[in-house]
């Protein structure tokens, strides 16, 4: 495949290494200083675009790729207020948009375990549920997209919660999320089920960024001949 990497930062570099390992060619690498190269003419030689930039720039990049008919895999978090709009553009231009708040296979298994535990705990109101996420200090959004996905999964199963809130904001009916920024941590997420008697803690700890990059590459290979909105569920069950 001919790949465009949009956002040549920590994730962009990891993705490039995996693309080469898997026999793909990076024909376009876009960073802040050459954004003009992300245009319909240069996108003609691209089979699939992979976007990992910033919450402020993601939507415009995705829109440009989709309107050029290029299937686009996006991992940028913190821009989801425009996701529905992006899905409509993918439909309209008859191409694919793949979005995951976390491309790691392990995290997607972790989502399922959390869903199961939450469904079992629904009847046991003595358990208060909370989430903690730890990321490196350069991360621009808080809470992480992954923590928001976990909160959405949990609140769907637990009748006593309707939403999430970022601490110190706290509401009885919202799952509290604590966001910690320290060192070079690639991403650690813990979910706590806490009663007066005991505590259940589930933790996923990314050891490096390779798992995210590999998942994004699998998503890119999967998106090539697809149309519409795709997620990790489509990839793992497809
Ligand atoms: N879904 C997942 O599995 C997953 C995993 C890890 C990270 N993420 C998310 O992916 C995003 C990127 O993470 P990262 O760790 O790679 O961050 P990063 O190292 O800061 O890389 C982002 C890159 O995008 C560049 N950029 C800024 N504006 C741009 C534009 N308009 N067009 C093209 N490139 C532009 C930045 O350039 P400058 O440095 O010059 O500003 C930087 O090189 C974040 O939102 C993060 O939360 C998602």
PDB file of C-alpha atoms and ligand atoms in Angstrom:
ATOM      1  CA  UNK A   1       0.000   0.000   0.000  1.00  0.00           C
ATOM      2  CA  UNK A   2       1.037   3.602  -0.562  1.00  0.00           C
ATOM      3  CA  UNK A   3       0.538   5.351   2.766  1.00  0.00           C
ATOM      4  CA  UNK A   4       0.264   8.999   3.817  1.00  0.00           C
ATOM      5  CA  UNK A   5       1.323   9.614   7.399  1.00  0.00           C
ATOM      6  CA  UNK A   6      -0.234  12.800   8.714  1.00  0.00           C
ATOM      7  CA  UNK A   7       1.457  13.959  11.910  1.00  0.00           C
ATOM      8  CA  UNK A   8       5.089  12.962  11.911  1.00  0.00           C
ATOM      9  CA  UNK A   9       5.502  12.932  15.682  1.00  0.00           C
ATOM     10  CA  UNK A  10       5.873  10.090  18.195  1.00  0.00           C
ATOM     11  CA  UNK A  11       3.079   7.986  16.656  1.00  0.00           C
ATOM     12  CA  UNK A  12       3.907   8.996  13.070  1.00  0.00           C
ATOM     13  CA  UNK A  13       7.459   7.654  13.461  1.00  0.00           C
ATOM     14  CA  UNK A  14       6.285   4.375  15.067  1.00  0.00           C
ATOM     15  CA  UNK A  15       3.762   3.907  12.246  1.00  0.00           C
ATOM     16  CA  UNK A  16       6.402   4.537   9.596  1.00  0.00           C
ATOM     17  CA  UNK A  17       8.649   1.812  11.078  1.00  0.00           C
ATOM     18  CA  UNK A  18       5.814  -0.736  11.125  1.00  0.00           C
ATOM     19  CA  UNK A  19       4.641   0.236   7.614  1.00  0.00           C
ATOM     20  CA  UNK A  20       8.127  -0.497   6.248  1.00  0.00           C
ATOM     21  CA  UNK A  21       8.360  -3.785   8.191  1.00  0.00           C
ATOM     22  CA  UNK A  22       5.051  -4.861   6.598  1.00  0.00           C
ATOM     23  CA  UNK A  23       6.191  -4.016   3.061  1.00  0.00           C
ATOM     24  CA  UNK A  24       4.249  -0.762   2.617  1.00  0.00           C
ATOM     25  CA  UNK A  25       5.558   2.492   1.220  1.00  0.00           C
ATOM     26  CA  UNK A  26       5.235   5.889   2.920  1.00  0.00           C
ATOM     27  CA  UNK A  27       4.704   8.225  -0.051  1.00  0.00           C
ATOM     28  CA  UNK A  28       3.649  11.296   1.919  1.00  0.00           C
ATOM     29  CA  UNK A  29       4.639  12.404   5.432  1.00  0.00           C
ATOM     30  CA  UNK A  30       2.892  15.552   6.613  1.00  0.00           C
ATOM     31  CA  UNK A  31       3.938  17.585   9.611  1.00  0.00           C
ATOM     32  CA  UNK A  32       3.279  21.127  10.793  1.00  0.00           C
ATOM     33  CA  UNK A  33       5.857  22.599   8.397  1.00  0.00           C
ATOM     34  CA  UNK A  34       4.567  21.037   5.112  1.00  0.00           C
ATOM     35  CA  UNK A  35       0.775  21.013   5.585  1.00  0.00           C
ATOM     36  CA  UNK A  36       0.389  22.459   2.030  1.00  0.00           C
ATOM     37  CA  UNK A  37       1.450  19.033   0.688  1.00  0.00           C
ATOM     38  CA  UNK A  38      -1.777  17.525   2.015  1.00  0.00           C
ATOM     39  CA  UNK A  39      -3.705  18.325  -1.165  1.00  0.00           C
ATOM     40  CA  UNK A  40      -5.858  16.431  -3.701  1.00  0.00           C
ATOM     41  CA  UNK A  41      -3.018  16.222  -6.250  1.00  0.00           C
ATOM     42  CA  UNK A  42      -0.482  14.563  -3.946  1.00  0.00           C
ATOM     43  CA  UNK A  43      -3.231  12.429  -2.377  1.00  0.00           C
ATOM     44  CA  UNK A  44      -3.836  10.807  -5.798  1.00  0.00           C
ATOM     45  CA  UNK A  45      -0.860   8.497  -5.217  1.00  0.00           C
ATOM     46  CA  UNK A  46      -2.083   7.518  -1.704  1.00  0.00           C
ATOM     47  CA  UNK A  47      -4.054   4.311  -0.975  1.00  0.00           C
ATOM     48  CA  UNK A  48      -4.689   5.049   2.697  1.00  0.00           C
ATOM     49  CA  UNK A  49      -3.985   7.921   5.114  1.00  0.00           C
ATOM     50  CA  UNK A  50      -3.097   7.540   8.794  1.00  0.00           C
ATOM     51  CA  UNK A  51      -3.710  10.625  10.933  1.00  0.00           C
ATOM     52  CA  UNK A  52      -2.156  11.185  14.392  1.00  0.00           C
ATOM     53  CA  UNK A  53      -1.852  14.940  14.973  1.00  0.00           C
ATOM     54  CA  UNK A  54      -3.563  17.256  17.453  1.00  0.00           C
ATOM     55  CA  UNK A  55      -7.171  17.850  18.596  1.00  0.00           C
ATOM     56  CA  UNK A  56      -7.167  21.221  16.748  1.00  0.00           C
ATOM     57  CA  UNK A  57      -5.908  19.919  13.378  1.00  0.00           C
ATOM     58  CA  UNK A  58      -7.392  16.413  13.066  1.00  0.00           C
ATOM     59  CA  UNK A  59     -10.785  17.262  11.567  1.00  0.00           C
ATOM     60  CA  UNK A  60      -9.405  19.419   8.736  1.00  0.00           C
ATOM     61  CA  UNK A  61      -6.823  16.752   7.805  1.00  0.00           C
ATOM     62  CA  UNK A  62      -9.443  14.001   7.812  1.00  0.00           C
ATOM     63  CA  UNK A  63     -11.821  16.120   5.736  1.00  0.00           C
ATOM     64  CA  UNK A  64      -9.119  16.771   3.101  1.00  0.00           C
ATOM     65  CA  UNK A  65      -8.303  13.052   2.784  1.00  0.00           C
ATOM     66  CA  UNK A  66     -11.931  11.880   2.687  1.00  0.00           C
ATOM     67  CA  UNK A  67     -12.896  14.487   0.097  1.00  0.00           C
ATOM     68  CA  UNK A  68     -10.018  13.184  -2.051  1.00  0.00           C
ATOM     69  CA  UNK A  69     -11.583   9.699  -1.730  1.00  0.00           C
ATOM     70  CA  UNK A  70      -8.736   8.352   0.441  1.00  0.00           C
ATOM     71  CA  UNK A  71      -9.675   5.872   3.228  1.00  0.00           C
ATOM     72  CA  UNK A  72      -8.515   7.483   6.470  1.00  0.00           C
ATOM     73  CA  UNK A  73      -7.465   5.970   9.783  1.00  0.00           C
ATOM     74  CA  UNK A  74      -7.501   8.489  12.614  1.00  0.00           C
ATOM     75  CA  UNK A  75      -6.027   8.031  16.088  1.00  0.00           C
ATOM     76  CA  UNK A  76      -6.016  11.642  17.245  1.00  0.00           C
ATOM     77  CA  UNK A  77      -8.097  12.121  20.370  1.00  0.00           C
ATOM     78  CA  UNK A  78      -9.903  15.205  21.701  1.00  0.00           C
ATOM     79  CA  UNK A  79     -11.831  16.250  18.544  1.00  0.00           C
ATOM     80  CA  UNK A  80     -14.882  13.969  18.810  1.00  0.00           C
ATOM     81  CA  UNK A  81     -17.441  16.798  18.845  1.00  0.00           C
ATOM     82  CA  UNK A  82     -16.989  16.668  15.013  1.00  0.00           C
ATOM     83  CA  UNK A  83     -16.998  12.882  14.581  1.00  0.00           C
ATOM     84  CA  UNK A  84     -20.582  12.739  13.245  1.00  0.00           C
ATOM     85  CA  UNK A  85     -19.690  15.365  10.627  1.00  0.00           C
ATOM     86  CA  UNK A  86     -16.613  13.362   9.592  1.00  0.00           C
ATOM     87  CA  UNK A  87     -18.715  10.179   9.297  1.00  0.00           C
ATOM     88  CA  UNK A  88     -21.125  12.012   6.963  1.00  0.00           C
ATOM     89  CA  UNK A  89     -18.239  13.178   4.760  1.00  0.00           C
ATOM     90  CA  UNK A  90     -16.959   9.589   4.479  1.00  0.00           C
ATOM     91  CA  UNK A  91     -20.446   8.435   3.383  1.00  0.00           C
ATOM     92  CA  UNK A  92     -20.834  11.324   0.971  1.00  0.00           C
ATOM     93  CA  UNK A  93     -17.462  10.700  -0.709  1.00  0.00           C
ATOM     94  CA  UNK A  94     -17.957   6.933  -0.716  1.00  0.00           C
ATOM     95  CA  UNK A  95     -14.817   6.142   1.251  1.00  0.00           C
ATOM     96  CA  UNK A  96     -13.861   4.802   4.714  1.00  0.00           C
ATOM     97  CA  UNK A  97     -13.210   6.543   8.016  1.00  0.00           C
ATOM     98  CA  UNK A  98     -11.674   4.364  10.749  1.00  0.00           C
ATOM     99  CA  UNK A  99     -11.589   5.830  14.242  1.00  0.00           C
ATOM    100  CA  UNK A 100     -10.416   4.309  17.532  1.00  0.00           C
ATOM    101  CA  UNK A 101      -9.562   6.129  20.727  1.00  0.00           C
ATOM    102  CA  UNK A 102      -7.039   3.327  21.232  1.00  0.00           C
ATOM    103  CA  UNK A 103      -5.615   0.980  18.576  1.00  0.00           C
ATOM    104  CA  UNK A 104      -3.910  -1.426  20.987  1.00  0.00           C
ATOM    105  CA  UNK A 105      -5.374  -4.935  20.789  1.00  0.00           C
ATOM    106  CA  UNK A 106      -4.775  -5.321  24.550  1.00  0.00           C
ATOM    107  CA  UNK A 107      -6.799  -2.204  25.338  1.00  0.00           C
ATOM    108  CA  UNK A 108      -9.644  -3.447  23.178  1.00  0.00           C
ATOM    109  CA  UNK A 109      -9.646  -6.716  25.166  1.00  0.00           C
ATOM    110  CA  UNK A 110      -9.542  -4.576  28.331  1.00  0.00           C
ATOM    111  CA  UNK A 111     -12.694  -2.752  27.115  1.00  0.00           C
ATOM    112  CA  UNK A 112     -14.509  -6.108  26.892  1.00  0.00           C
ATOM    113  CA  UNK A 113     -13.427  -7.213  30.386  1.00  0.00           C
ATOM    114  CA  UNK A 114     -14.640  -3.887  31.799  1.00  0.00           C
ATOM    115  CA  UNK A 115     -17.967  -4.277  30.023  1.00  0.00           C
ATOM    116  CA  UNK A 116     -18.419  -7.746  31.530  1.00  0.00           C
ATOM    117  CA  UNK A 117     -17.477  -6.665  35.054  1.00  0.00           C
ATOM    118  CA  UNK A 118     -19.776  -3.622  34.843  1.00  0.00           C
ATOM    119  CA  UNK A 119     -22.695  -5.787  33.699  1.00  0.00           C
ATOM    120  CA  UNK A 120     -22.093  -8.124  36.685  1.00  0.00           C
ATOM    121  CA  UNK A 121     -21.765  -5.175  39.104  1.00  0.00           C
ATOM    122  CA  UNK A 122     -24.936  -3.434  37.901  1.00  0.00           C
ATOM    123  CA  UNK A 123     -27.015  -5.042  40.684  1.00  0.00           C
ATOM    124  CA  UNK A 124     -24.370  -4.365  43.343  1.00  0.00           C
ATOM    125  CA  UNK A 125     -24.814  -0.675  44.036  1.00  0.00           C
ATOM    126  CA  UNK A 126     -22.331  -0.768  46.952  1.00  0.00           C
ATOM    127  CA  UNK A 127     -19.494  -0.530  44.387  1.00  0.00           C
ATOM    128  CA  UNK A 128     -18.430   2.987  43.421  1.00  0.00           C
ATOM    129  CA  UNK A 129     -16.717   3.034  40.038  1.00  0.00           C
ATOM    130  CA  UNK A 130     -13.887   5.361  39.031  1.00  0.00           C
ATOM    131  CA  UNK A 131     -11.175   5.593  36.364  1.00  0.00           C
ATOM    132  CA  UNK A 132      -7.581   6.792  36.508  1.00  0.00           C
ATOM    133  CA  UNK A 133      -5.403   7.492  33.459  1.00  0.00           C
ATOM    134  CA  UNK A 134      -1.686   8.354  33.396  1.00  0.00           C
ATOM    135  CA  UNK A 135       0.055   9.809  30.321  1.00  0.00           C
ATOM    136  CA  UNK A 136       3.251  11.656  29.386  1.00  0.00           C
ATOM    137  CA  UNK A 137       3.385  15.384  30.036  1.00  0.00           C
ATOM    138  CA  UNK A 138       3.142  16.417  26.336  1.00  0.00           C
ATOM    139  CA  UNK A 139      -0.360  14.970  25.977  1.00  0.00           C
ATOM    140  CA  UNK A 140      -2.678  17.811  24.941  1.00  0.00           C
ATOM    141  CA  UNK A 141      -6.142  16.485  25.912  1.00  0.00           C
ATOM    142  CA  UNK A 142      -7.546  15.303  29.264  1.00  0.00           C
ATOM    143  CA  UNK A 143      -9.113  12.966  30.057  1.00  0.00           C
ATOM    144  CA  UNK A 144      -7.664  10.609  27.448  1.00  0.00           C
ATOM    145  CA  UNK A 145      -9.907   9.370  24.623  1.00  0.00           C
ATOM    146  CA  UNK A 146      -9.398   5.855  26.011  1.00  0.00           C
ATOM    147  CA  UNK A 147     -10.638   6.860  29.492  1.00  0.00           C
ATOM    148  CA  UNK A 148     -13.722   8.411  27.868  1.00  0.00           C
ATOM    149  CA  UNK A 149     -14.366   5.192  25.901  1.00  0.00           C
ATOM    150  CA  UNK A 150     -14.052   3.129  29.120  1.00  0.00           C
ATOM    151  CA  UNK A 151     -16.457   5.513  30.916  1.00  0.00           C
ATOM    152  CA  UNK A 152     -18.976   5.205  28.083  1.00  0.00           C
ATOM    153  CA  UNK A 153     -18.760   1.393  28.168  1.00  0.00           C
ATOM    154  CA  UNK A 154     -19.186   1.317  31.970  1.00  0.00           C
ATOM    155  CA  UNK A 155     -22.048   3.822  32.151  1.00  0.00           C
ATOM    156  CA  UNK A 156     -23.967   1.894  29.488  1.00  0.00           C
ATOM    157  CA  UNK A 157     -23.897  -1.198  31.741  1.00  0.00           C
ATOM    158  CA  UNK A 158     -24.316   0.507  35.141  1.00  0.00           C
ATOM    159  CA  UNK A 159     -27.777   2.067  35.627  1.00  0.00           C
ATOM    160  CA  UNK A 160     -26.503   4.262  38.472  1.00  0.00           C
ATOM    161  CA  UNK A 161     -24.190   6.236  36.141  1.00  0.00           C
ATOM    162  CA  UNK A 162     -25.216   8.433  33.195  1.00  0.00           C
ATOM    163  CA  UNK A 163     -21.973  10.073  32.149  1.00  0.00           C
ATOM    164  CA  UNK A 164     -18.399  10.847  33.293  1.00  0.00           C
ATOM    165  CA  UNK A 165     -16.723  13.870  34.873  1.00  0.00           C
ATOM    166  CA  UNK A 166     -13.098  14.952  35.073  1.00  0.00           C
ATOM    167  CA  UNK A 167     -11.997  15.361  38.712  1.00  0.00           C
ATOM    168  CA  UNK A 168     -12.108  17.611  40.715  1.00  0.00           C
ATOM    169  CA  UNK A 169     -15.597  18.038  39.211  1.00  0.00           C
ATOM    170  CA  UNK A 170     -17.754  15.367  40.856  1.00  0.00           C
ATOM    171  CA  UNK A 171     -21.406  14.272  40.525  1.00  0.00           C
ATOM    172  CA  UNK A 172     -23.035  11.211  42.120  1.00  0.00           C
ATOM    173  CA  UNK A 173     -24.327   9.929  38.774  1.00  0.00           C
ATOM    174  CA  UNK A 174     -21.126  10.429  36.747  1.00  0.00           C
ATOM    175  CA  UNK A 175     -18.067   8.189  36.707  1.00  0.00           C
ATOM    176  CA  UNK A 176     -15.144  10.271  38.000  1.00  0.00           C
ATOM    177  CA  UNK A 177     -11.951  10.245  35.902  1.00  0.00           C
ATOM    178  CA  UNK A 178      -8.611  11.261  37.374  1.00  0.00           C
ATOM    179  CA  UNK A 179      -6.046  12.378  34.737  1.00  0.00           C
ATOM    180  CA  UNK A 180      -2.376  12.322  35.764  1.00  0.00           C
ATOM    181  CA  UNK A 181       0.434  13.721  33.563  1.00  0.00           C
ATOM    182  CA  UNK A 182       3.940  12.501  34.364  1.00  0.00           C
ATOM    183  CA  UNK A 183       7.234  11.560  32.671  1.00  0.00           C
ATOM    184  CA  UNK A 184       7.127   9.582  29.405  1.00  0.00           C
ATOM    185  CA  UNK A 185       4.240   7.244  30.292  1.00  0.00           C
ATOM    186  CA  UNK A 186       2.745   5.993  26.958  1.00  0.00           C
ATOM    187  CA  UNK A 187      -0.645   5.233  28.572  1.00  0.00           C
ATOM    188  CA  UNK A 188      -1.874   3.506  31.755  1.00  0.00           C
ATOM    189  CA  UNK A 189      -5.585   3.080  32.498  1.00  0.00           C
ATOM    190  CA  UNK A 190      -7.060   1.678  35.716  1.00  0.00           C
ATOM    191  CA  UNK A 191     -10.677   1.038  36.614  1.00  0.00           C
ATOM    192  CA  UNK A 192     -11.674   0.751  40.284  1.00  0.00           C
ATOM    193  CA  UNK A 193     -14.767  -0.942  41.680  1.00  0.00           C
ATOM    194  CA  UNK A 194     -14.689   0.132  45.302  1.00  0.00           C
ATOM    195  CA  UNK A 195     -16.914  -0.929  48.234  1.00  0.00           C
ATOM    196  CA  UNK A 196     -16.487  -0.611  52.010  1.00  0.00           C
ATOM    197  CA  UNK A 197     -15.334  -4.255  52.099  1.00  0.00           C
ATOM    198  CA  UNK A 198     -13.093  -4.632  49.092  1.00  0.00           C
ATOM    199  CA  UNK A 199     -11.767  -3.248  45.850  1.00  0.00           C
ATOM    200  CA  UNK A 200     -11.446  -4.659  42.329  1.00  0.00           C
ATOM    201  CA  UNK A 201      -8.807  -2.956  40.170  1.00  0.00           C
ATOM    202  CA  UNK A 202      -8.355  -3.607  36.449  1.00  0.00           C
ATOM    203  CA  UNK A 203      -5.273  -2.035  34.847  1.00  0.00           C
ATOM    204  CA  UNK A 204      -3.939  -1.868  31.305  1.00  0.00           C
ATOM    205  CA  UNK A 205      -0.402  -0.550  30.957  1.00  0.00           C
ATOM    206  CA  UNK A 206       1.111   0.180  27.546  1.00  0.00           C
ATOM    207  CA  UNK A 207       4.865  -0.554  27.683  1.00  0.00           C
ATOM    208  CA  UNK A 208       5.581   1.477  24.535  1.00  0.00           C
ATOM    209  CA  UNK A 209       3.751   2.890  21.468  1.00  0.00           C
ATOM    210  CA  UNK A 210       4.276  -0.130  19.222  1.00  0.00           C
ATOM    211  CA  UNK A 211       0.897  -1.700  20.072  1.00  0.00           C
ATOM    212  CA  UNK A 212      -0.959   1.473  19.034  1.00  0.00           C
ATOM    213  CA  UNK A 213       1.030   1.734  15.789  1.00  0.00           C
ATOM    214  CA  UNK A 214       0.543  -1.925  14.875  1.00  0.00           C
ATOM    215  CA  UNK A 215      -3.215  -1.659  15.505  1.00  0.00           C
ATOM    216  CA  UNK A 216      -3.400   1.484  13.346  1.00  0.00           C
ATOM    217  CA  UNK A 217      -1.540  -0.319  10.545  1.00  0.00           C
ATOM    218  CA  UNK A 218      -3.931  -3.303  10.732  1.00  0.00           C
ATOM    219  CA  UNK A 219      -6.796  -0.790  10.590  1.00  0.00           C
ATOM    220  CA  UNK A 220      -5.252   0.808   7.482  1.00  0.00           C
ATOM    221  CA  UNK A 221      -4.898  -2.568   5.730  1.00  0.00           C
ATOM    222  CA  UNK A 222      -8.518  -3.390   6.715  1.00  0.00           C
ATOM    223  CA  UNK A 223      -9.901  -0.023   5.472  1.00  0.00           C
ATOM    224  CA  UNK A 224      -8.461  -0.261   1.987  1.00  0.00           C
ATOM    225  CA  UNK A 225     -11.506  -1.802   0.270  1.00  0.00           C
ATOM    226  CA  UNK A 226     -14.187  -0.623   2.755  1.00  0.00           C
ATOM    227  CA  UNK A 227     -16.717   2.237   2.853  1.00  0.00           C
ATOM    228  CA  UNK A 228     -18.324   4.127   5.745  1.00  0.00           C
ATOM    229  CA  UNK A 229     -17.440   4.301   9.418  1.00  0.00           C
ATOM    230  CA  UNK A 230     -15.176   1.575  10.849  1.00  0.00           C
ATOM    231  CA  UNK A 231     -14.093   0.827  14.427  1.00  0.00           C
ATOM    232  CA  UNK A 232     -11.945  -1.710  16.269  1.00  0.00           C
ATOM    233  CA  UNK A 233     -15.070  -3.863  16.636  1.00  0.00           C
ATOM    234  CA  UNK A 234     -15.285  -4.017  12.812  1.00  0.00           C
ATOM    235  CA  UNK A 235     -11.597  -4.986  12.642  1.00  0.00           C
ATOM    236  CA  UNK A 236     -11.582  -7.553  15.462  1.00  0.00           C
ATOM    237  CA  UNK A 237     -14.874  -9.187  14.439  1.00  0.00           C
ATOM    238  CA  UNK A 238     -14.384  -8.756  10.685  1.00  0.00           C
TER     239      UNK A 238
HETATM  240  N1  LIG B   1      -5.719   6.114  19.153  1.00  0.00           N
HETATM  241  C1  LIG B   1      -4.567   5.671  19.675  1.00  0.00           C
HETATM  242  O1  LIG B   1      -4.326   4.454  19.799  1.00  0.00           O
HETATM  243  C2  LIG B   1      -3.532   6.670  20.108  1.00  0.00           C
HETATM  244  C3  LIG B   1      -2.295   6.255  20.608  1.00  0.00           C
HETATM  245  C4  LIG B   1      -1.350   7.220  20.917  1.00  0.00           C
HETATM  246  C5  LIG B   1      -1.631   8.572  20.719  1.00  0.00           C
HETATM  247  N2  LIG B   1      -2.869   8.928  20.264  1.00  0.00           N
HETATM  248  C6  LIG B   1      -3.219  10.327  19.967  1.00  0.00           C
HETATM  249  O2  LIG B   1      -2.578  10.664  18.736  1.00  0.00           O
HETATM  250  C7  LIG B   1      -2.265  12.058  18.711  1.00  0.00           C
HETATM  251  C8  LIG B   1      -0.780  12.221  18.382  1.00  0.00           C
HETATM  252  O3  LIG B   1      -0.012  11.644  19.401  1.00  0.00           O
HETATM  253  P1  LIG B   1       1.609  11.706  19.360  1.00  0.00           P
HETATM  254  O4  LIG B   1       2.028  11.094  20.646  1.00  0.00           O
HETATM  255  O5  LIG B   1       2.139  11.185  18.081  1.00  0.00           O
HETATM  256  O6  LIG B   1       1.814  13.313  19.435  1.00  0.00           O
HETATM  257  P2  LIG B   1       3.047  14.155  18.870  1.00  0.00           P
HETATM  258  O7  LIG B   1       4.324  13.429  19.108  1.00  0.00           O
HETATM  259  O8  LIG B   1       2.887  15.534  19.446  1.00  0.00           O
HETATM  260  O9  LIG B   1       2.789  14.197  17.287  1.00  0.00           O
HETATM  261  C9  LIG B   1       1.834  15.005  16.653  1.00  0.00           C
HETATM  262  C10 LIG B   1       2.493  15.552  15.407  1.00  0.00           C
HETATM  263  O10 LIG B   1       1.538  16.241  14.601  1.00  0.00           O
HETATM  264  C11 LIG B   1       2.187  17.404  14.097  1.00  0.00           C
HETATM  265  N3  LIG B   1       1.207  18.369  13.615  1.00  0.00           N
HETATM  266  C12 LIG B   1       0.686  19.452  14.248  1.00  0.00           C
HETATM  267  N4  LIG B   1      -0.191  20.091  13.424  1.00  0.00           N
HETATM  268  C13 LIG B   1      -0.228  19.377  12.285  1.00  0.00           C
HETATM  269  C14 LIG B   1      -0.945  19.513  11.051  1.00  0.00           C
HETATM  270  N5  LIG B   1      -1.813  20.513  10.862  1.00  0.00           N
HETATM  271  N6  LIG B   1      -0.752  18.599  10.083  1.00  0.00           N
HETATM  272  C15 LIG B   1       0.123  17.590  10.247  1.00  0.00           C
HETATM  273  N7  LIG B   1       0.842  17.411  11.390  1.00  0.00           N
HETATM  274  C16 LIG B   1       0.657  18.296  12.379  1.00  0.00           C
HETATM  275  C17 LIG B   1       2.995  17.875  15.266  1.00  0.00           C
HETATM  276  O11 LIG B   1       3.976  18.811  14.872  1.00  0.00           O
HETATM  277  P3  LIG B   1       4.635  19.781  16.028  1.00  0.00           P
HETATM  278  O12 LIG B   1       5.303  18.882  16.997  1.00  0.00           O
HETATM  279  O13 LIG B   1       5.569  20.618  15.250  1.00  0.00           O
HETATM  280  O14 LIG B   1       3.484  20.545  16.623  1.00  0.00           O
HETATM  281  C18 LIG B   1       3.615  16.548  15.737  1.00  0.00           C
HETATM  282  O15 LIG B   1       4.759  16.202  14.994  1.00  0.00           O
HETATM  283  C19 LIG B   1      -2.727  12.589  20.064  1.00  0.00           C
HETATM  284  O16 LIG B   1      -4.028  13.102  19.950  1.00  0.00           O
HETATM  285  C20 LIG B   1      -2.745  11.351  20.960  1.00  0.00           C
HETATM  286  O17 LIG B   1      -3.651  11.466  22.031  1.00  0.00           O
HETATM  287  C21 LIG B   1      -3.810   8.008  19.965  1.00  0.00           C
END
